[in-house]
mmCIF file of C-alpha atoms in Angstrom:
data_model
loop_
_atom_site.group_PDB
_atom_site.id
_atom_site.type_symbol
_atom_site.label_atom_id
_atom_site.label_comp_id
_atom_site.label_asym_id
_atom_site.label_seq_id
_atom_site.Cartn_x
_atom_site.Cartn_y
_atom_site.Cartn_z
ATOM 1 C CA LYS N 1 106.690 -83.171 204.056
ATOM 2 C CA ALA N 2 108.853 -84.811 206.634
ATOM 3 C CA GLY N 3 109.681 -88.441 205.997
ATOM 4 C CA VAL N 4 109.132 -91.451 208.189
ATOM 5 C CA THR N 5 111.019 -91.088 211.449
ATOM 6 C CA GLN N 6 112.097 -93.873 213.757
ATOM 7 C CA THR N 7 113.443 -93.617 217.274
ATOM 8 C CA PRO N 8 115.834 -94.523 218.605
ATOM 9 C CA ARG N 9 118.248 -95.110 215.736
ATOM 10 C CA TYR N 10 120.473 -97.439 217.742
ATOM 11 C CA LEU N 11 119.739 -99.588 220.743
ATOM 12 C CA ILE N 12 121.749 -102.077 222.773
ATOM 13 C CA LYS N 13 119.966 -104.491 225.091
ATOM 14 C CA THR N 14 120.769 -107.718 226.877
ATOM 15 C CA ARG N 15 119.022 -111.061 226.601
ATOM 16 C CA GLY N 16 115.766 -111.261 228.499
ATOM 17 C CA GLN N 17 115.066 -107.545 228.407
ATOM 18 C CA GLN N 18 112.265 -105.960 226.467
ATOM 19 C CA VAL N 19 112.401 -103.094 224.016
ATOM 20 C CA THR N 20 109.991 -100.614 222.440
ATOM 21 C CA LEU N 21 110.629 -98.995 219.085
ATOM 22 C CA SER N 22 108.747 -96.000 217.762
ATOM 23 C CA CYS N 23 107.714 -94.944 214.280
ATOM 24 C CA SER N 24 106.124 -91.701 213.120
ATOM 25 C CA PRO N 25 104.669 -92.002 209.614
ATOM 26 C CA ILE N 26 104.497 -89.315 206.982
ATOM 27 C CA SER N 27 101.755 -86.838 207.792
ATOM 28 C CA GLY N 28 98.452 -88.093 206.390
ATOM 29 C CA HIS N 29 99.565 -91.704 206.074
ATOM 30 C CA ARG N 30 97.314 -94.096 207.944
ATOM 31 C CA SER N 31 99.019 -97.418 207.290
ATOM 32 C CA VAL N 32 102.206 -98.419 209.085
ATOM 33 C CA SER N 33 104.125 -101.630 208.465
ATOM 34 C CA TRP N 34 107.117 -103.083 210.281
ATOM 35 C CA TYR N 35 109.889 -105.211 208.799
ATOM 36 C CA GLN N 36 112.881 -106.999 210.301
ATOM 37 C CA GLN N 37 116.125 -107.067 208.309
ATOM 38 C CA THR N 38 118.907 -109.510 209.132
ATOM 39 C CA PRO N 39 121.855 -110.762 207.057
ATOM 40 C CA GLY N 40 120.588 -114.320 207.211
ATOM 41 C CA GLN N 41 116.849 -113.958 206.690
ATOM 42 C CA GLY N 42 116.765 -110.715 204.734
ATOM 43 C CA LEU N 43 113.710 -108.484 204.951
ATOM 44 C CA GLN N 44 110.737 -110.057 206.664
ATOM 45 C CA PHE N 45 107.301 -108.605 207.298
ATOM 46 C CA LEU N 46 106.291 -108.295 210.943
ATOM 47 C CA PHE N 47 102.865 -106.627 210.938
ATOM 48 C CA GLU N 48 100.781 -103.836 209.473
ATOM 49 C CA TYR N 49 98.430 -101.402 211.170
ATOM 50 C CA PHE N 50 95.726 -99.254 209.692
ATOM 51 C CA SER N 51 93.537 -96.926 211.733
ATOM 52 C CA GLU N 52 94.754 -98.490 214.982
ATOM 53 C CA THR N 53 93.883 -102.028 213.839
ATOM 54 C CA GLN N 54 96.343 -104.767 213.015
ATOM 55 C CA ARG N 55 95.350 -106.011 209.594
ATOM 56 C CA ASN N 56 98.149 -108.370 208.710
ATOM 57 C CA LYS N 57 100.761 -110.260 210.674
ATOM 58 C CA GLY N 58 103.893 -112.066 209.624
ATOM 59 C CA ASN N 59 105.272 -115.307 210.935
ATOM 60 C CA PHE N 60 106.907 -114.118 214.136
ATOM 61 C CA PRO N 61 106.461 -115.356 217.704
ATOM 62 C CA GLY N 62 104.120 -113.646 220.117
ATOM 63 C CA ARG N 63 107.076 -111.868 221.741
ATOM 64 C CA PHE N 64 106.758 -109.396 218.881
ATOM 65 C CA SER N 65 103.804 -107.081 219.227
ATOM 66 C CA GLY N 66 102.768 -103.662 218.064
ATOM 67 C CA ARG N 67 100.171 -100.999 218.263
ATOM 68 C CA GLN N 68 99.085 -97.859 216.499
ATOM 69 C CA PHE N 69 97.784 -94.688 218.043
ATOM 70 C CA SER N 70 95.034 -92.364 216.855
ATOM 71 C CA ASN N 71 97.636 -90.038 215.293
ATOM 72 C CA SER N 72 98.943 -93.009 213.245
ATOM 73 C CA ARG N 73 102.207 -93.223 215.171
ATOM 74 C CA SER N 74 103.151 -96.807 215.837
ATOM 75 C CA GLU N 75 105.224 -98.709 218.328
ATOM 76 C CA MET N 76 106.528 -102.232 218.259
ATOM 77 C CA ASN N 77 107.588 -104.143 221.320
ATOM 78 C CA VAL N 78 109.809 -107.175 221.665
ATOM 79 C CA SER N 79 109.741 -108.952 225.001
ATOM 80 C CA THR N 80 112.238 -111.433 226.409
ATOM 81 C CA LEU N 81 114.898 -110.512 223.897
ATOM 82 C CA GLU N 82 117.003 -113.226 222.283
ATOM 83 C CA LEU N 83 120.345 -112.908 220.532
ATOM 84 C CA GLY N 84 118.598 -113.649 217.235
ATOM 85 C CA ASP N 85 116.478 -110.537 217.583
ATOM 86 C CA SER N 86 119.499 -108.419 216.699
ATOM 87 C CA ALA N 87 118.459 -106.744 213.471
ATOM 88 C CA LEU N 88 117.574 -103.570 211.685
ATOM 89 C CA TYR N 89 113.891 -102.852 212.254
ATOM 90 C CA LEU N 90 112.302 -100.819 209.496
ATOM 91 C CA CYS N 91 109.021 -99.002 209.590
ATOM 92 C CA ALA N 92 107.138 -98.022 206.432
ATOM 93 C CA SER N 93 104.069 -95.915 205.894
ATOM 94 C CA THR N 94 101.603 -95.574 203.073
ATOM 95 C CA GLU N 95 98.720 -93.238 202.483
ATOM 96 C CA THR N 96 95.906 -95.722 202.008
ATOM 97 C CA SER N 97 95.351 -99.412 201.854
ATOM 98 C CA GLY N 98 96.177 -101.464 198.780
ATOM 99 C CA GLY N 99 99.240 -103.400 197.696
ATOM 100 C CA HIS N 100 99.922 -101.082 194.777
ATOM 101 C CA ASN N 101 100.805 -98.160 196.996
ATOM 102 C CA GLU N 102 104.409 -97.192 197.552
ATOM 103 C CA GLN N 103 105.614 -97.810 201.061
ATOM 104 C CA PHE N 104 107.896 -95.080 202.358
ATOM 105 C CA PHE N 105 110.584 -96.408 204.654
ATOM 106 C CA GLY N 106 112.233 -94.842 207.651
ATOM 107 C CA PRO N 107 115.967 -95.146 208.353
ATOM 108 C CA GLY N 108 115.424 -97.993 210.785
ATOM 109 C CA THR N 109 116.356 -98.820 214.355
ATOM 110 C CA ARG N 110 119.464 -100.947 214.748
ATOM 111 C CA LEU N 111 118.891 -103.295 217.701
ATOM 112 C CA THR N 112 121.800 -105.207 219.159
ATOM 113 C CA VAL N 113 121.095 -107.890 221.756
ATOM 114 C CA LEU N 114 124.058 -108.944 223.896
ATOM 115 C CA ALA V 1 101.240 -116.534 198.415
ATOM 116 C CA GLN V 2 104.081 -114.641 196.826
ATOM 117 C CA SER V 3 107.825 -115.160 196.630
ATOM 118 C CA VAL V 4 110.764 -113.435 194.974
ATOM 119 C CA THR V 5 114.073 -114.807 193.768
ATOM 120 C CA GLN V 6 116.954 -112.499 192.980
ATOM 121 C CA LEU V 7 119.665 -114.212 190.970
ATOM 122 C CA GLY V 8 123.094 -113.182 192.157
ATOM 123 C CA SER V 9 123.680 -111.875 195.634
ATOM 124 C CA HIS V 10 126.573 -109.756 194.363
ATOM 125 C CA VAL V 11 126.993 -108.088 190.972
ATOM 126 C CA SER V 12 130.095 -106.146 190.025
ATOM 127 C CA VAL V 13 130.264 -103.824 187.000
ATOM 128 C CA SER V 14 132.604 -101.176 185.682
ATOM 129 C CA GLU V 15 131.591 -97.544 185.642
ATOM 130 C CA GLY V 16 129.757 -96.884 182.366
ATOM 131 C CA ALA V 17 128.787 -100.520 181.858
ATOM 132 C CA LEU V 18 125.287 -101.955 181.666
ATOM 133 C CA VAL V 19 123.656 -102.846 184.957
ATOM 134 C CA LEU V 20 121.361 -105.892 184.953
ATOM 135 C CA LEU V 21 119.854 -107.162 188.189
ATOM 136 C CA ARG V 22 117.601 -110.175 187.883
ATOM 137 C CA CYS V 23 114.325 -110.809 189.663
ATOM 138 C CA ASN V 24 111.827 -113.621 189.263
ATOM 139 C CA TYR V 25 108.593 -113.795 191.197
ATOM 140 C CA SER V 26 105.889 -116.224 192.063
ATOM 141 C CA SER V 27 102.371 -115.048 192.784
ATOM 142 C CA SER V 28 98.974 -116.695 192.929
ATOM 143 C CA VAL V 29 97.308 -113.405 192.000
ATOM 144 C CA PRO V 30 98.279 -110.654 189.548
ATOM 145 C CA PRO V 31 101.313 -109.081 191.148
ATOM 146 C CA TYR V 32 102.431 -105.617 191.939
ATOM 147 C CA LEU V 33 106.218 -105.464 191.621
ATOM 148 C CA PHE V 34 108.745 -103.069 193.108
ATOM 149 C CA TRP V 35 112.450 -102.364 193.113
ATOM 150 C CA TYR V 36 113.937 -100.679 196.165
ATOM 151 C CA VAL V 37 117.489 -99.488 196.792
ATOM 152 C CA GLN V 38 119.230 -99.351 200.157
ATOM 153 C CA TYR V 39 122.364 -97.329 200.814
ATOM 154 C CA PRO V 40 124.496 -98.126 203.885
ATOM 155 C CA ASN V 41 122.852 -97.223 207.175
ATOM 156 C CA GLN V 42 119.699 -96.041 205.466
ATOM 157 C CA GLY V 43 116.178 -97.270 204.855
ATOM 158 C CA LEU V 44 114.766 -98.377 201.535
ATOM 159 C CA GLN V 45 114.020 -96.004 198.681
ATOM 160 C CA LEU V 46 111.646 -96.880 195.860
ATOM 161 C CA LEU V 47 113.271 -96.975 192.415
ATOM 162 C CA LEU V 48 110.221 -97.993 190.409
ATOM 163 C CA LYS V 49 107.058 -100.055 190.503
ATOM 164 C CA TYR V 50 104.768 -101.985 188.200
ATOM 165 C CA THR V 51 101.075 -102.118 188.974
ATOM 166 C CA THR V 52 99.109 -102.219 185.730
ATOM 167 C CA GLY V 53 99.449 -100.880 182.206
ATOM 168 C CA ALA V 54 102.732 -100.452 180.375
ATOM 169 C CA THR V 55 105.083 -103.308 181.098
ATOM 170 C CA LEU V 56 108.244 -101.220 180.684
ATOM 171 C CA VAL V 57 108.556 -99.066 183.751
ATOM 172 C CA LYS V 58 110.960 -96.158 184.133
ATOM 173 C CA GLY V 59 112.179 -95.117 187.529
ATOM 174 C CA ILE V 60 114.525 -92.711 189.193
ATOM 175 C CA ASN V 61 118.252 -92.357 188.529
ATOM 176 C CA GLY V 62 117.988 -93.809 185.003
ATOM 177 C CA PHE V 63 116.763 -97.254 186.050
ATOM 178 C CA GLU V 64 114.037 -99.171 184.284
ATOM 179 C CA ALA V 65 112.447 -102.602 184.503
ATOM 180 C CA GLU V 66 110.258 -104.712 182.282
ATOM 181 C CA PHE V 67 107.429 -106.887 183.557
ATOM 182 C CA LYS V 68 107.348 -110.164 181.609
ATOM 183 C CA LYS V 69 104.409 -112.244 182.697
ATOM 184 C CA SER V 70 105.352 -115.257 180.570
ATOM 185 C CA GLU V 71 108.769 -115.386 182.210
ATOM 186 C CA THR V 72 107.541 -114.239 185.660
ATOM 187 C CA SER V 73 110.413 -111.776 185.635
ATOM 188 C CA PHE V 74 110.980 -108.136 186.524
ATOM 189 C CA HIS V 75 114.654 -107.465 185.800
ATOM 190 C CA LEU V 76 116.173 -104.075 186.615
ATOM 191 C CA THR V 77 118.486 -102.369 184.118
ATOM 192 C CA LYS V 78 120.478 -99.197 183.708
ATOM 193 C CA PRO V 79 122.418 -98.509 180.499
ATOM 194 C CA SER V 80 125.439 -96.920 182.146
ATOM 195 C CA ALA V 81 126.521 -97.505 185.739
ATOM 196 C CA HIS V 82 127.671 -94.651 187.926
ATOM 197 C CA MET V 83 129.754 -94.901 191.066
ATOM 198 C CA SER V 84 126.794 -93.565 193.045
ATOM 199 C CA ASP V 85 124.741 -96.621 192.032
ATOM 200 C CA ALA V 86 126.732 -98.811 194.411
ATOM 201 C CA ALA V 87 124.157 -100.059 196.916
ATOM 202 C CA GLU V 88 121.951 -103.042 197.709
ATOM 203 C CA TYR V 89 118.892 -103.576 195.540
ATOM 204 C CA PHE V 90 115.755 -105.411 196.540
ATOM 205 C CA CYS V 91 112.966 -106.725 194.362
ATOM 206 C CA ALA V 92 109.587 -107.054 196.088
ATOM 207 C CA VAL V 93 106.069 -108.210 195.324
ATOM 208 C CA THR V 94 102.600 -107.724 196.721
ATOM 209 C CA GLY V 95 99.355 -109.187 195.493
ATOM 210 C CA SER V 96 96.610 -107.242 193.820
ATOM 211 C CA GLY V 97 93.706 -108.729 195.696
ATOM 212 C CA GLY V 98 92.465 -108.965 199.236
ATOM 213 C CA SER V 99 94.518 -107.783 202.159
ATOM 214 C CA ASN V 100 97.841 -107.878 200.349
ATOM 215 C CA TYR V 101 99.486 -105.045 202.174
ATOM 216 C CA LYS V 102 102.788 -106.675 202.899
ATOM 217 C CA LEU V 103 105.842 -106.587 200.707
ATOM 218 C CA THR V 104 107.594 -109.891 200.122
ATOM 219 C CA PHE V 105 111.244 -109.184 199.364
ATOM 220 C CA GLY V 106 113.996 -111.030 197.592
ATOM 221 C CA LYS V 107 117.293 -111.592 199.396
ATOM 222 C CA GLY V 108 118.838 -108.564 197.718
ATOM 223 C CA THR V 109 121.671 -107.967 195.264
ATOM 224 C CA LEU V 110 124.701 -105.950 196.278
ATOM 225 C CA LEU V 111 125.889 -103.859 193.338
ATOM 226 C CA THR V 112 129.551 -102.851 193.229
ATOM 227 C CA VAL V 113 130.693 -100.290 190.647
ATOM 228 C CA ASN V 114 134.398 -100.300 189.807
ATOM 229 C CA PRO V 115 136.164 -97.186 188.489
#
């Protein structure tokens, strides 16, 4: 099975722009979660989608949003980019719901905001 | 709510030496505990997890961890370090009840292995 794929791998934007990141989960996985990784704050949960519904959301401003499509692929969008949004954005998928399930991570999208 | 504390942001060992990475957690419900490893420019890879049952958990690449409820700890060990073990290691927790789908991570421990 192919792993979790994320596109693009690298992205450079300027302040005020918006950006969309894409995540394709492992085939058959219905849950997709997004995490932000920065040197200062570490790994922080953004949101989780299951069957096109957002089930859980982290403590991020409304500029961060996401969605999931019927084929389980997910996108996250960040509007009005700020310098502090520079980070590695990781997507993870899991087969079913439940905290005991392993989350399989993609390689991430490295976003740089200038 | 859950939280994770990893003691030591950087651990350095010699090749062949014992690896011990410390993790303490806080959880209001019975926890599920995980150790992930991250190599440069890559995502996270699961090393091992504790859900229920045996408290000594064996993972990939010779790593193991022991869940100690009384100490709220889940320390990661490997008897003999290899150069390829150099990476960043993250301890994480989720809860066992309700909509506990998110992983709460520690700040990570960077492991350096010296020849």
